[in-house]
């Protein structure tokens, strides 16, 4: 398990998922990343910094946005 930094690109408030770009990785985006429900939708603005928890380093679908900060 590992926590990494990312930047929010798009937030889907219906599915409560996000498209994110990992810090330092300017070529790829992770899409449909689950967002913790305790994070208010109003805080999920494009460009905000995120804390992302990777439960399994080999499976990018097993990730969760756990924090948002500016």
Short mmCIF file of C-alpha atoms in Angstrom, two decimals:
data_model
loop_
_atom_site.label_atom_id
_atom_site.label_comp_id
_atom_site.label_asym_id
_atom_site.label_seq_id
_atom_site.Cartn_x
_atom_site.Cartn_y
_atom_site.Cartn_z
CA UNK A 1 0.00 0.00 0.00
CA UNK A 2 1.22 3.43 -0.90
CA UNK A 3 -0.07 7.01 -0.88
CA UNK A 4 0.84 9.19 -3.86
CA UNK A 5 0.17 12.77 -4.90
CA UNK A 6 -1.97 13.60 -7.91
CA UNK A 7 -3.85 16.43 -9.60
CA UNK A 8 -7.57 16.30 -10.27
CA UNK A 9 -8.51 16.63 -13.93
CA UNK A 10 -12.22 15.68 -13.95
CA UNK A 11 -14.71 14.77 -11.21
CA UNK A 12 -17.90 12.78 -11.81
CA UNK A 13 -20.26 13.66 -8.94
CA UNK A 14 -22.85 11.04 -9.97
CA UNK A 15 -20.47 8.05 -9.89
CA UNK A 16 -18.17 9.76 -7.34
CA UNK A 17 -15.11 8.99 -9.41
CA UNK A 18 -12.26 11.10 -10.74
CA UNK A 19 -9.79 11.31 -13.60
CA UNK A 20 -6.41 12.11 -12.12
CA UNK A 21 -2.82 12.71 -13.18
CA UNK A 22 -0.12 11.42 -10.86
CA UNK A 23 2.47 13.98 -9.76
CA UNK A 24 5.49 13.79 -12.04
CA UNK A 25 3.69 11.69 -14.67
CA UNK A 26 2.65 14.06 -17.44
CA UNK A 27 1.88 11.43 -20.08
CA UNK A 28 -0.92 9.38 -18.57
CA UNK A 29 -4.12 9.77 -16.60
CA UNK A 30 -5.96 7.33 -14.39
CA UNK A 31 -9.69 7.35 -15.01
CA UNK A 32 -12.67 6.24 -12.92
CA UNK A 33 -10.70 6.37 -9.67
CA UNK A 34 -13.04 6.02 -6.70
CA UNK A 35 -13.34 9.05 -4.40
CA UNK A 36 -13.95 8.72 -0.65
CA UNK A 37 -17.52 9.78 0.14
CA UNK A 38 -16.40 11.94 3.07
CA UNK A 39 -14.88 14.41 0.57
CA UNK A 40 -17.51 17.03 -0.36
CA UNK A 41 -18.21 17.29 -4.10
CA UNK A 42 -17.76 21.08 -3.82
CA UNK A 43 -14.07 20.49 -2.97
CA UNK A 44 -13.43 18.42 -6.10
CA UNK A 45 -12.38 21.19 -8.48
CA UNK A 46 -10.11 20.61 -11.47
CA UNK A 47 -6.51 21.41 -10.65
CA UNK A 48 -6.75 20.60 -6.94
CA UNK A 49 -4.06 18.44 -5.38
CA UNK A 50 -5.06 14.98 -4.19
CA UNK A 51 -3.82 12.25 -1.92
CA UNK A 52 -4.41 8.87 -3.58
CA UNK A 53 -4.14 5.54 -1.79
CA UNK A 54 -2.92 2.62 -3.91
CA UNK A 55 -4.02 -0.60 -2.24
CA UNK A 56 -2.20 -2.66 -4.89
CA UNK A 57 0.72 -1.17 -6.84
CA UNK A 58 0.04 -3.51 -9.77
CA UNK A 59 -3.68 -2.81 -10.13
CA UNK A 60 -4.55 0.84 -10.83
CA UNK A 61 -8.27 0.07 -10.49
CA UNK A 62 -7.68 -0.60 -6.80
CA UNK A 63 -7.11 3.04 -5.82
CA UNK A 64 -8.98 5.61 -3.75
CA UNK A 65 -8.79 9.40 -3.51
CA UNK A 66 -8.53 10.01 0.25
CA UNK A 67 -7.67 13.70 0.46
CA UNK A 68 -7.98 16.97 -1.44
CA UNK A 69 -5.84 20.03 -0.68
CA UNK A 70 -4.69 23.28 -2.23
#
